[in-house]
Coordinates of C-alpha atoms and ligand atoms in Angstrom, one line a residue:
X1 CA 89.5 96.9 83.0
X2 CA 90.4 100.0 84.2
X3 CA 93.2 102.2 82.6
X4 CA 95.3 104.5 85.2
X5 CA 96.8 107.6 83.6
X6 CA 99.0 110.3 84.6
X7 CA 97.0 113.5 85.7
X8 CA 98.9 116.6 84.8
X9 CA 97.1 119.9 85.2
X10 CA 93.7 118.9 85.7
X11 CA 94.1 116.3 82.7
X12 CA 94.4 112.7 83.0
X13 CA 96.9 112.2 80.1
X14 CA 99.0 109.4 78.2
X15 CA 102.5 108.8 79.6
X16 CA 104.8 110.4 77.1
X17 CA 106.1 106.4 76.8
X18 CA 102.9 105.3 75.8
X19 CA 103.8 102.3 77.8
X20 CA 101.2 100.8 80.8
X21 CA 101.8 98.1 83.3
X22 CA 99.5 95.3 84.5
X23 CA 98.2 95.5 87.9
X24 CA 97.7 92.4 89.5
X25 CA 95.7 91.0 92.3
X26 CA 98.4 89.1 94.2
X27 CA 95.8 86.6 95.8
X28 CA 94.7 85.7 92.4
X29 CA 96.6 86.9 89.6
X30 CA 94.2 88.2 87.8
X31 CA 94.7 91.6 86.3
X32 CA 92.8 94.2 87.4
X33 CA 93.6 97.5 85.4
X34 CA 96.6 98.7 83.5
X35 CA 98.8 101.9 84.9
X36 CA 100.9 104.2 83.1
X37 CA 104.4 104.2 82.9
X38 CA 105.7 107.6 83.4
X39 CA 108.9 109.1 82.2
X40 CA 111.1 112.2 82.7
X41 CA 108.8 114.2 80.6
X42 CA 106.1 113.9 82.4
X43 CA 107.4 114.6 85.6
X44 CA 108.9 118.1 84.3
X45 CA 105.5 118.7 82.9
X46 CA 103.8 118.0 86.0
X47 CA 106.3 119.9 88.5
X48 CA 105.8 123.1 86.1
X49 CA 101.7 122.4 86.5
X50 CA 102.2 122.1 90.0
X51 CA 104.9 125.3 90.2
X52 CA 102.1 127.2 88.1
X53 CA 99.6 126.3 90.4
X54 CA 101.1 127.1 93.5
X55 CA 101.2 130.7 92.9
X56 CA 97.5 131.3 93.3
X57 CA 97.1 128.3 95.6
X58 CA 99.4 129.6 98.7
X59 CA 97.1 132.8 98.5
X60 CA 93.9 130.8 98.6
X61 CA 92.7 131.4 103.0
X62 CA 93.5 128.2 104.1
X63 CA 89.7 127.9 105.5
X64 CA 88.8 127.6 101.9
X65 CA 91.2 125.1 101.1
X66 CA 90.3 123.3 104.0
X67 CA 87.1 122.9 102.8
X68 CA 87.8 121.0 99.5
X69 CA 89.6 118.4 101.7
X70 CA 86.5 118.4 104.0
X71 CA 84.7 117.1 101.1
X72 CA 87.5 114.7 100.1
X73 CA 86.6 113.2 103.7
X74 CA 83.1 113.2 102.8
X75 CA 83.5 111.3 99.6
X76 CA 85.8 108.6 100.8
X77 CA 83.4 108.1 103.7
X78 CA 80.4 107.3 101.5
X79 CA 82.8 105.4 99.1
X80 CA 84.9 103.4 102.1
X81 CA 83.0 100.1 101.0
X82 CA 83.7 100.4 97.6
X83 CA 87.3 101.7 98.1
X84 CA 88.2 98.8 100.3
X85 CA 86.8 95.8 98.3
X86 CA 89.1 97.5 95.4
X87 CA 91.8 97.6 97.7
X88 CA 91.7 94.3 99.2
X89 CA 91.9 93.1 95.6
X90 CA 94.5 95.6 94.5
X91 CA 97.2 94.8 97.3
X92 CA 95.4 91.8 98.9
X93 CA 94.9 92.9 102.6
X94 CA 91.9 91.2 103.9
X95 CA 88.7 93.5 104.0
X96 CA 88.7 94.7 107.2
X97 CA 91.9 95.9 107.7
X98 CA 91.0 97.4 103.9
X99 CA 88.3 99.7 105.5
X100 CA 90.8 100.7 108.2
X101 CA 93.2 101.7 105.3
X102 CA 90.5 103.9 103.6
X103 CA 89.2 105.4 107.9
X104 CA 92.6 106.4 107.8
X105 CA 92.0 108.5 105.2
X106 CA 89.3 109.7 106.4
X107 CA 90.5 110.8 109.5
X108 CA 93.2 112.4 107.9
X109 CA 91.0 114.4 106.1
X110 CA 88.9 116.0 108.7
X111 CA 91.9 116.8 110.9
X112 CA 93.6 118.7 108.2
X113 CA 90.4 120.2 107.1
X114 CA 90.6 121.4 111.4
X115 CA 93.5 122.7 110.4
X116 CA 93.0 125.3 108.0
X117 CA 91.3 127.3 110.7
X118 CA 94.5 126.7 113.2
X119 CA 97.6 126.4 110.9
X120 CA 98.9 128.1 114.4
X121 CA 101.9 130.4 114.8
X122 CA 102.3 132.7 117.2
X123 CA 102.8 136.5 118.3
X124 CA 105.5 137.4 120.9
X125 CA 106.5 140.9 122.5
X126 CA 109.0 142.9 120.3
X127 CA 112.0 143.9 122.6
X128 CA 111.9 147.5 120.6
X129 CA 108.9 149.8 122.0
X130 CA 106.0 150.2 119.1
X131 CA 107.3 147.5 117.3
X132 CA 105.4 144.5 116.6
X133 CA 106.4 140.4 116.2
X134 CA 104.8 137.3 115.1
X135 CA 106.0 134.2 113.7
X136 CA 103.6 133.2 110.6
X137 CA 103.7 129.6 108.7
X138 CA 104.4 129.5 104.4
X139 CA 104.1 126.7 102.0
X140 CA 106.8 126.0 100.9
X141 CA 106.6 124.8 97.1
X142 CA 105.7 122.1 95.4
X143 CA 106.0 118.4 97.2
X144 CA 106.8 115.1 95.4
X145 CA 104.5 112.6 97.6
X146 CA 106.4 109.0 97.0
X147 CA 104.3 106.7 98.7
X148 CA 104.6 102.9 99.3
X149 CA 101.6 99.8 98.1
X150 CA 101.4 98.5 102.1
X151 CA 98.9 101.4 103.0
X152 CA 97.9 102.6 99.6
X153 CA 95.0 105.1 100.6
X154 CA 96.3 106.2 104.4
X155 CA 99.4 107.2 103.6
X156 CA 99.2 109.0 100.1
X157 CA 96.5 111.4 102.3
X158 CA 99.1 111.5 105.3
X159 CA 101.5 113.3 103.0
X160 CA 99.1 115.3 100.5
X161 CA 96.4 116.6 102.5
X162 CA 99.0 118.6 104.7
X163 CA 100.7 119.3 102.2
X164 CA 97.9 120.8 100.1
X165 CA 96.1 122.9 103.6
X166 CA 98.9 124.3 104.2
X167 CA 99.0 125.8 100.8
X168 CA 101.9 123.8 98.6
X169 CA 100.9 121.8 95.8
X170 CA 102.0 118.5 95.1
X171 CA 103.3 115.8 92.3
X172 CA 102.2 112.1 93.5
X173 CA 104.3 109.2 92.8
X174 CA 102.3 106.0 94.1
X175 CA 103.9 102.7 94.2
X176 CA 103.9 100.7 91.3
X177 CA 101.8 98.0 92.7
X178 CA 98.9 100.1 93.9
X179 CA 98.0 102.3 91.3
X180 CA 94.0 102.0 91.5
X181 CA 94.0 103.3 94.6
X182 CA 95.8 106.5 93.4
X183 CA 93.5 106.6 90.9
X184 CA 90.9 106.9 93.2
X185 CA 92.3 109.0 95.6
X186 CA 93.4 111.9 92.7
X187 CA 89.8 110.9 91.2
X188 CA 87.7 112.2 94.4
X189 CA 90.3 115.2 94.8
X190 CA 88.9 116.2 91.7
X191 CA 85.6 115.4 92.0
X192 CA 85.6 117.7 95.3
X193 CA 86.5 120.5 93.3
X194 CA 90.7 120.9 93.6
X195 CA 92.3 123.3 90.9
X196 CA 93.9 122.0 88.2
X197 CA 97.8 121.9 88.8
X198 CA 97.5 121.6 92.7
X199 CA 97.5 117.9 92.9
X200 CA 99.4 116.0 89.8
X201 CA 100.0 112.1 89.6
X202 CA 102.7 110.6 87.7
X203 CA 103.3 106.9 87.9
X204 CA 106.1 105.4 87.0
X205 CA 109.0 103.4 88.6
X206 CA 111.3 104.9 91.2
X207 CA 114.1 104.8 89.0
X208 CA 112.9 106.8 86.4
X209 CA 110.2 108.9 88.1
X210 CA 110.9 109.1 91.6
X211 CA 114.5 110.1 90.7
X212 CA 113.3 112.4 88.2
X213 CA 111.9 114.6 91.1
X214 CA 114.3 114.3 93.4
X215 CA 116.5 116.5 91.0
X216 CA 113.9 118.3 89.7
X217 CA 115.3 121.9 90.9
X218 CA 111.6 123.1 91.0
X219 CA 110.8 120.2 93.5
X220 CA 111.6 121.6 97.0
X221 CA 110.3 118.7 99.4
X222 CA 110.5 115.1 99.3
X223 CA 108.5 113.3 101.6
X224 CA 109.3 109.6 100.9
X225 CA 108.4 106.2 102.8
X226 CA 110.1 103.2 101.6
X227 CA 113.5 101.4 102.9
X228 CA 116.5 102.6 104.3
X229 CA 118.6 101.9 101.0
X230 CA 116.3 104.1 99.1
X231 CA 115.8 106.2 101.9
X232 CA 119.6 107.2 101.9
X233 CA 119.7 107.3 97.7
X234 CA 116.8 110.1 98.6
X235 CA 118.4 111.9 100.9
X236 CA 122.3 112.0 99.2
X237 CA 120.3 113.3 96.4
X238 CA 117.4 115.1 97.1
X239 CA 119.7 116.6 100.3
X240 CA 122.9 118.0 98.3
X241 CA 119.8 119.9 96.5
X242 CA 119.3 121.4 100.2
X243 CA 115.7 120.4 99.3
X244 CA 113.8 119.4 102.1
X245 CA 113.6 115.3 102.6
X246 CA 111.0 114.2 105.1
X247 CA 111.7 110.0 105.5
X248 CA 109.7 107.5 107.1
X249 CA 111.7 104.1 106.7
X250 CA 111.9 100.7 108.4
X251 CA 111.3 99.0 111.3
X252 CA 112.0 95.7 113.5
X253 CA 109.5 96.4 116.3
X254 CA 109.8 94.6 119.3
X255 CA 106.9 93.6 122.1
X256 CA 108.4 93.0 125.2
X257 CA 106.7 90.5 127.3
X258 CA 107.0 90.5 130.6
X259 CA 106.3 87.7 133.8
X260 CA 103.3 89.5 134.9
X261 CA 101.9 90.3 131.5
X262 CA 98.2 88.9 130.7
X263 CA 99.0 86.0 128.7
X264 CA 95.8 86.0 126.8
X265 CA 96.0 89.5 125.6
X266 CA 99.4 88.8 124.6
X267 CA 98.3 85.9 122.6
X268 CA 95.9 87.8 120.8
X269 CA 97.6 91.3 120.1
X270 CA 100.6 89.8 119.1
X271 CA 99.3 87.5 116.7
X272 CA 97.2 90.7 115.6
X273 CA 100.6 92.8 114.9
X274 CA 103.3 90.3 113.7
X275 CA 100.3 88.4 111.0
X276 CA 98.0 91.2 110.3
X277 CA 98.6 93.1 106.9
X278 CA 100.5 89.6 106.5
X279 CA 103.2 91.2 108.6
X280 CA 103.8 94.0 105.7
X281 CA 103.7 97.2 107.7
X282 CA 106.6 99.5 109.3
X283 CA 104.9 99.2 112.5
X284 CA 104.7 95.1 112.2
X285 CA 105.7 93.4 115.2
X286 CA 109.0 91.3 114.1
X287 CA 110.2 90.4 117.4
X288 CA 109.3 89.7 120.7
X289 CA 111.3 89.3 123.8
X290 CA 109.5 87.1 126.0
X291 CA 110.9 87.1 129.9
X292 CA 112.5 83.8 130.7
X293 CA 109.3 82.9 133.3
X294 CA 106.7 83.1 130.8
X295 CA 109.2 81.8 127.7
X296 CA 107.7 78.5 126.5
X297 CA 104.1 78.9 126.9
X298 CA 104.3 82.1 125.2
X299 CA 105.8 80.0 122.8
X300 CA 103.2 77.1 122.3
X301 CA 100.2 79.3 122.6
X302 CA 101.8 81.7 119.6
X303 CA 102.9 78.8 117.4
X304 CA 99.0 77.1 117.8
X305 CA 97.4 80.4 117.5
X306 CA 99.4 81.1 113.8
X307 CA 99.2 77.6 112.7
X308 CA 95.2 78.0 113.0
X309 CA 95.2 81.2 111.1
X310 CA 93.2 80.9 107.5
X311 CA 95.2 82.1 104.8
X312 CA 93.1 83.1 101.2
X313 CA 91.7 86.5 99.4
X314 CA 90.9 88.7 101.7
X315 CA 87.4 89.7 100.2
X316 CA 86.7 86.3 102.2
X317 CA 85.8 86.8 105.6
X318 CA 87.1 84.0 106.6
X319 CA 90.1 85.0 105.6
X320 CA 92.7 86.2 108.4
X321 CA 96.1 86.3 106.5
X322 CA 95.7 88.0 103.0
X323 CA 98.9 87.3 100.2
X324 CA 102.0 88.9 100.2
X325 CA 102.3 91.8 97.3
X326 CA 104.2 90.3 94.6
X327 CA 106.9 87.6 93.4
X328 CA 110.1 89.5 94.6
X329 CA 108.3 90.0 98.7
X330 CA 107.7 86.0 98.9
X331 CA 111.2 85.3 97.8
X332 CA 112.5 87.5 101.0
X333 CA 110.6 86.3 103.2
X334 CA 111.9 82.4 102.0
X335 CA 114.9 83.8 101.7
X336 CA 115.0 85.1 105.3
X337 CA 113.6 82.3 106.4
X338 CA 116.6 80.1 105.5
X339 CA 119.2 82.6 106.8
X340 CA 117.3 81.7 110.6
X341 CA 117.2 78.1 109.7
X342 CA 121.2 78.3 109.3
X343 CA 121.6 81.1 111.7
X344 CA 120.7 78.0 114.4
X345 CA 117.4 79.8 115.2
X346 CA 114.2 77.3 115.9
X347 CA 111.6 77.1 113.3
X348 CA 108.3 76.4 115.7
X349 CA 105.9 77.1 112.8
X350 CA 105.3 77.8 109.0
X351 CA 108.6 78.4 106.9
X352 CA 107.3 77.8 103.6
X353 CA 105.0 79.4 100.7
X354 CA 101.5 78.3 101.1
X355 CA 100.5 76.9 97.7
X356 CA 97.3 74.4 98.8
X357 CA 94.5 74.6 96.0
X358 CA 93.4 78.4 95.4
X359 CA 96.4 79.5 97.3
X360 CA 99.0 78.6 94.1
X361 CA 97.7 81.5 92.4
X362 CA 98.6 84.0 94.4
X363 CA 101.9 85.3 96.7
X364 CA 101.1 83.5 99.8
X365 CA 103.2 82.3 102.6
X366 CA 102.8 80.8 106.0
X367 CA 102.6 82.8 109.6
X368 CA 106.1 81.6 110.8
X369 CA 107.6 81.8 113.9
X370 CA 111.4 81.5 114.9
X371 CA 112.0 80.8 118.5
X372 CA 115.2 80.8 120.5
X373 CA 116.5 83.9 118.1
X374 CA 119.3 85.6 119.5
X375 CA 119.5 89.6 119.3
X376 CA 122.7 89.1 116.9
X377 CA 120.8 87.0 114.3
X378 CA 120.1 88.7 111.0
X379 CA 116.7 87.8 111.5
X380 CA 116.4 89.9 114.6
X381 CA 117.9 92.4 112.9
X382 CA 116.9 93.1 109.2
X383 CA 113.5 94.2 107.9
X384 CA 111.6 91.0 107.0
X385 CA 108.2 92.7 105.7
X386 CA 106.2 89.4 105.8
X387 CA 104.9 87.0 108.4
X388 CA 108.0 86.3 110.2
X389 CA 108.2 86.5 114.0
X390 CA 112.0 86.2 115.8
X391 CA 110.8 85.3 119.4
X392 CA 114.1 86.0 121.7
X393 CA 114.2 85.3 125.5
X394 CA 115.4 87.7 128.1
X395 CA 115.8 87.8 131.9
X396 CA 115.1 91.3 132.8
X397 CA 113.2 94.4 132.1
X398 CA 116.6 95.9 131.1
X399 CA 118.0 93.6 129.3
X400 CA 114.6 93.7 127.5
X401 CA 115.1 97.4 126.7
X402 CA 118.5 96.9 125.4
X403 CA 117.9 94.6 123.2
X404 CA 114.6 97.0 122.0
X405 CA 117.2 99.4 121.7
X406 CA 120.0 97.0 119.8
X407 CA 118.7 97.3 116.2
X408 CA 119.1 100.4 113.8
X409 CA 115.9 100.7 113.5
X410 CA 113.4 103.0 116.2
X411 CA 110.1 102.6 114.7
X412 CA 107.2 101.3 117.0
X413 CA 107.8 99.3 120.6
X414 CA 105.3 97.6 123.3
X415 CA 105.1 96.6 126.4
X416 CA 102.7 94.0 127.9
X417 CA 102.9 94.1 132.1
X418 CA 100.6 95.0 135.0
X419 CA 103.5 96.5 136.8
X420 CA 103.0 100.6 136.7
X421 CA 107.2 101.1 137.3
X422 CA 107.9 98.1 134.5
X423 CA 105.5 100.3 131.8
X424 CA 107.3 104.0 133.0
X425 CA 110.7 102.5 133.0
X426 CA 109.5 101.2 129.4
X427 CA 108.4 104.5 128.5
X428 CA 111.1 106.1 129.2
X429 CA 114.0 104.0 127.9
X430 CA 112.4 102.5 124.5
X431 CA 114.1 104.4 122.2
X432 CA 111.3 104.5 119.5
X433 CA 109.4 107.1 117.7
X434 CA 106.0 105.2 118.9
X435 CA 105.3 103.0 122.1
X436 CA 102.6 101.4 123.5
X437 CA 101.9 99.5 126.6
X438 CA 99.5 96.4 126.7
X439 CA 98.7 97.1 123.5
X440 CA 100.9 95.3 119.9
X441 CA 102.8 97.8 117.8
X442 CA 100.5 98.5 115.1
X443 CA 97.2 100.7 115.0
X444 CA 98.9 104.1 115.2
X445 CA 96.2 107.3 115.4
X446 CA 96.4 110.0 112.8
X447 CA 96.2 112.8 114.9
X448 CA 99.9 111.8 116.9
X449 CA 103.1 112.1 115.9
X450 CA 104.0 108.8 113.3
X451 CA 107.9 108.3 112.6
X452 CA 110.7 106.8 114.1
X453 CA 114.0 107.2 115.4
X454 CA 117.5 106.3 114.1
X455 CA 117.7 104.4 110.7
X456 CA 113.8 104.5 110.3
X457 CA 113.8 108.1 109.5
X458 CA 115.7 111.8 109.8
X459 CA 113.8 113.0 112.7
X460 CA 110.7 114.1 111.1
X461 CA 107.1 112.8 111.9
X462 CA 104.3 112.2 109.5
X463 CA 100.7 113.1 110.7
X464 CA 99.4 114.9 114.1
X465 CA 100.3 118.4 114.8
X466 CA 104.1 117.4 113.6
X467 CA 103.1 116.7 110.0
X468 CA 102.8 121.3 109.5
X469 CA 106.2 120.9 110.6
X470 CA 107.0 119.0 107.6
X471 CA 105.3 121.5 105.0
X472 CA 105.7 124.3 106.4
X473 CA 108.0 127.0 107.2
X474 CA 108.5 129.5 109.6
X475 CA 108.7 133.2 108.6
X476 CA 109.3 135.9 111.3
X477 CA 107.8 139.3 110.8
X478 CA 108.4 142.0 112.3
X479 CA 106.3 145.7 112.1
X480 CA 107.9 148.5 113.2
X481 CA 105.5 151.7 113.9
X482 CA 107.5 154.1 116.2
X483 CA 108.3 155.8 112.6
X484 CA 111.8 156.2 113.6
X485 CA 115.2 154.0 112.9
X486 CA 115.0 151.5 116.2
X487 CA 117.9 149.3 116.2
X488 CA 117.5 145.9 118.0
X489 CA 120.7 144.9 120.1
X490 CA 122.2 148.0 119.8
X491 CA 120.0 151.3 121.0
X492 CA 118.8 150.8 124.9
X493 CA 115.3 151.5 125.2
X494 CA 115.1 153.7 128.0
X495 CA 111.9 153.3 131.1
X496 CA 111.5 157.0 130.9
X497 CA 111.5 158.0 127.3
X498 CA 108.4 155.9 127.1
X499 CA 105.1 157.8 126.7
Ligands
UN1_501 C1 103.0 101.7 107.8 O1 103.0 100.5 108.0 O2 103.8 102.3 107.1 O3 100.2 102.3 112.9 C2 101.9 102.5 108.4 C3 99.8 101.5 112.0 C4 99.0 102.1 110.9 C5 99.9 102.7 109.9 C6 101.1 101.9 109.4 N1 98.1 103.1 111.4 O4 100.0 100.3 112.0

């Protein structure tokens, strides 16, 4: 059994509680390693390792850090089988989608390793004459990376690695219920040569730990994904700080489906984005608004395709539906699956824990799918985070759109048609951070923009191009060599005095 503890400063250390938690496998129950439990102390002494650490760190070129996270890439790729099978036991996503986990973090780290030699700003005329401008981008501190279980390896690497190229250093707080993972992860960090102080790892709950660094006055980014309710706690409190508080949040992603739409790709991608990961992703497909033409067969051929799905461990391959994480996930999806029953929405399939044979030991629950949902129902409205589809029919392309548009949340959206207007119209009007069209909601690439509008976030993105924006800012310089007082705004430059 493996033990998980804190690593401060190049150390992996005891939690100054002296207290560790079980982590369980929540197909099977069995436990699979015991984590730490961090406290206060240890989060002060890890923000001062990382504080110490960032003052040599920002100087390192950034093409030599780039290379440490080049190697990072290296060693997950020739541990991805490995990583995955410990995953898929860890947080119970079935293999597959286990090794897609760990590619994202591979592909993470080779774009950020691309990076280092970019890390792009820009030079721009001065408006004085020999006098030159440039706009450069700093680090800017030391970053508390609070991460969620669903993607235990991906997004940990979405927030550290461009974090770290760009020169901060970083304190990790992983989710409770994945701790192996960031044991791994902070394991090859180390093994591909990272200084001491530059990465740190504290687990811990959020109400102790993560709180602890969001008024930590040496902390000066949060970059949190989780739910709106802690989403807002982080923001009140990190924000009052005026640190900065990057937040990726919720989501109730819709598919439209429209009358021309290839029924058998709908059929598959759908039951691919609402059931895969067991329907625990931000980017899960938890509604779908099915033109009034195509209504009931879209229906029928959902509810047999989900009925058919195999539900089990996921190091089975012939496993399609893995458990939900824990205890306190299956009660709110049971929960929400009586608010539809009394909401007057019609249960077509599933509804209940799966507990047949093997399946009692762990969290699992049945694909389930609600038809005849109306866009005011709390179940087309609230995050569900399990297998729960709300299937709502509309008349129109527009009406489509506004009912896309109806929630609070703006996290992923799709489109299936062969019409080339109904997909630009779509587009256009989805107001979502992320949209696809003939494609589910899920499967994002690291190298876009990821994040989501309204409630699911404060107008950052993670990942892509947008993520420097994040940890990074801007600093303008300006070098004046005419060896004379020039002042901008005020002295005209006169043509003629110009040799
Ligand atoms: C998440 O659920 O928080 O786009 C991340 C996707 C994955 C990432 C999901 N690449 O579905």
């Amino acid at each position: 059994m493996t033990v998980y503890r804190n690593y401060i400063n190049g150390r992996w250390t005891e939690p100054r509680s002296g207290r560790y938690v079980d982590n369980v496998n929540p197909a099977t129950g069995e436990v699979l390693g015991r984590a730490a439990v961090g406290t206060e102390e240890d989060v002060a002494e890890a923000v001062a390792a990382a504080k110490a650490a960032f003052a040599r760190w920002r100087k390192v070129p950034a093409p030599r850090r780039a290379e440490i996270l080049y190697r990072v890439g290296e060693l997950l790729r020739e541990r991805k089988e490995e990583l995955a099978r410990k995953m898929t036991q860890e947080m119970g996503k079935v293999l597959p989608e286990a090794r897609g986990d760990v590619q994202e973090g591979i592909d993470m780290a080779y774009y950020m390793a691309g990076e280092g030699r970019r890390l792009l700003g820009y030079t721009t005329p001065a408006e004085m004459p020999d006098k030159f401008a440039m706009a450069v981008r700093e680090p800017i501190g030391v970053v508390a990376a609070i991460t969620p279980w669903n993607f235990p390896m991906a997004i940990p690497t979405w927030k550290i690695m461009p974090a770290l190229v760009a020169g901060n250093t970083v304190v990790f707080k992983p989710a409770t219920d994945t701790p192996w993972m960031a044991y791994e992860l902070v394991r090859i960090f180390e093994e591909a040569g990272l200084p001491p102080g530059v990465l740190n790892l504290v687990y811990g709950p959020g109400e102790t730990v993560g709180e602890a660094l969001l008024r930590h006055p040496d902390v000066h980014l949060i970059s949190f994904t989780g739910s709106v309710e802690s989403g807002r706690h982080v923001n009140q409190v990190a924000g009052a700080q005026l640190k900065r508080v990057h937040l990726e949040l919720g989501g109730k992603n819709a598919v439209i489906v429209m009358d021309d739409a290839d029924l058998d790709l709908v059929e598959q991608a759908v039951t691919w984005s609402a059931f895969g990961t067991t329907g625990q992703r931000c980017t899960a497909t938890s509604r779908l608004l099915v033109h009034e033409a195509v209504y009931d067969q879209v229906v029928e051929r959902l509810a047999a395709r989900a009925a058919k799905l195999r539900l089990g461990n996921g190091l089975d391959p012939q496993t399609d539906v893995g458990p939900l994480i824990n205890g306190r996930a299956l009660e709110k999806v049971a929960y929400y699956v009586d608010v539809g029953q009394e909401e007057g929405a019609r249960l077509v399939v599933g509804g209940r824990p799966a507990t047949e044979g093997e399946l009692a030991r762990g969290f699992f629950f049945q694909p389930t799918i609600f038809a005849d949902v109306t866009p005011d129902m709390r179940i087309a409205n609230e995050e569900i985070f399990g297998p729960v589809l709300a299937i709502i029919k509309v008349r129109s392309l527009e009406e489509a759109i506004a009912v896309n548009n109806g929630v609070q949340y703006g996290l992923s959206s799709a489109i299936f048609t062969r019409d080339v207007r109904n997909a630009f119209v779509a587009m256009r009007d989805l107001a979502t951070g992320i949209c696809y069209v003939n494609h589910g909601t899920i499967g994002a690439e690291i190298h876009l923009p990821f994040g989501g509008m309204r409630a699911t976030g404060n107008g950052h993105r993670e990942a892509g191009l947008a993520a420097l924006e994040v940890y990074t800012e801007w600093k303008a310089i300006y070098v004046d060599f005419s060896g004379r007082l020039q002042r901008a705004q005020i002295d005209e430059v006169k043509i003629e005095d110009i040799g």
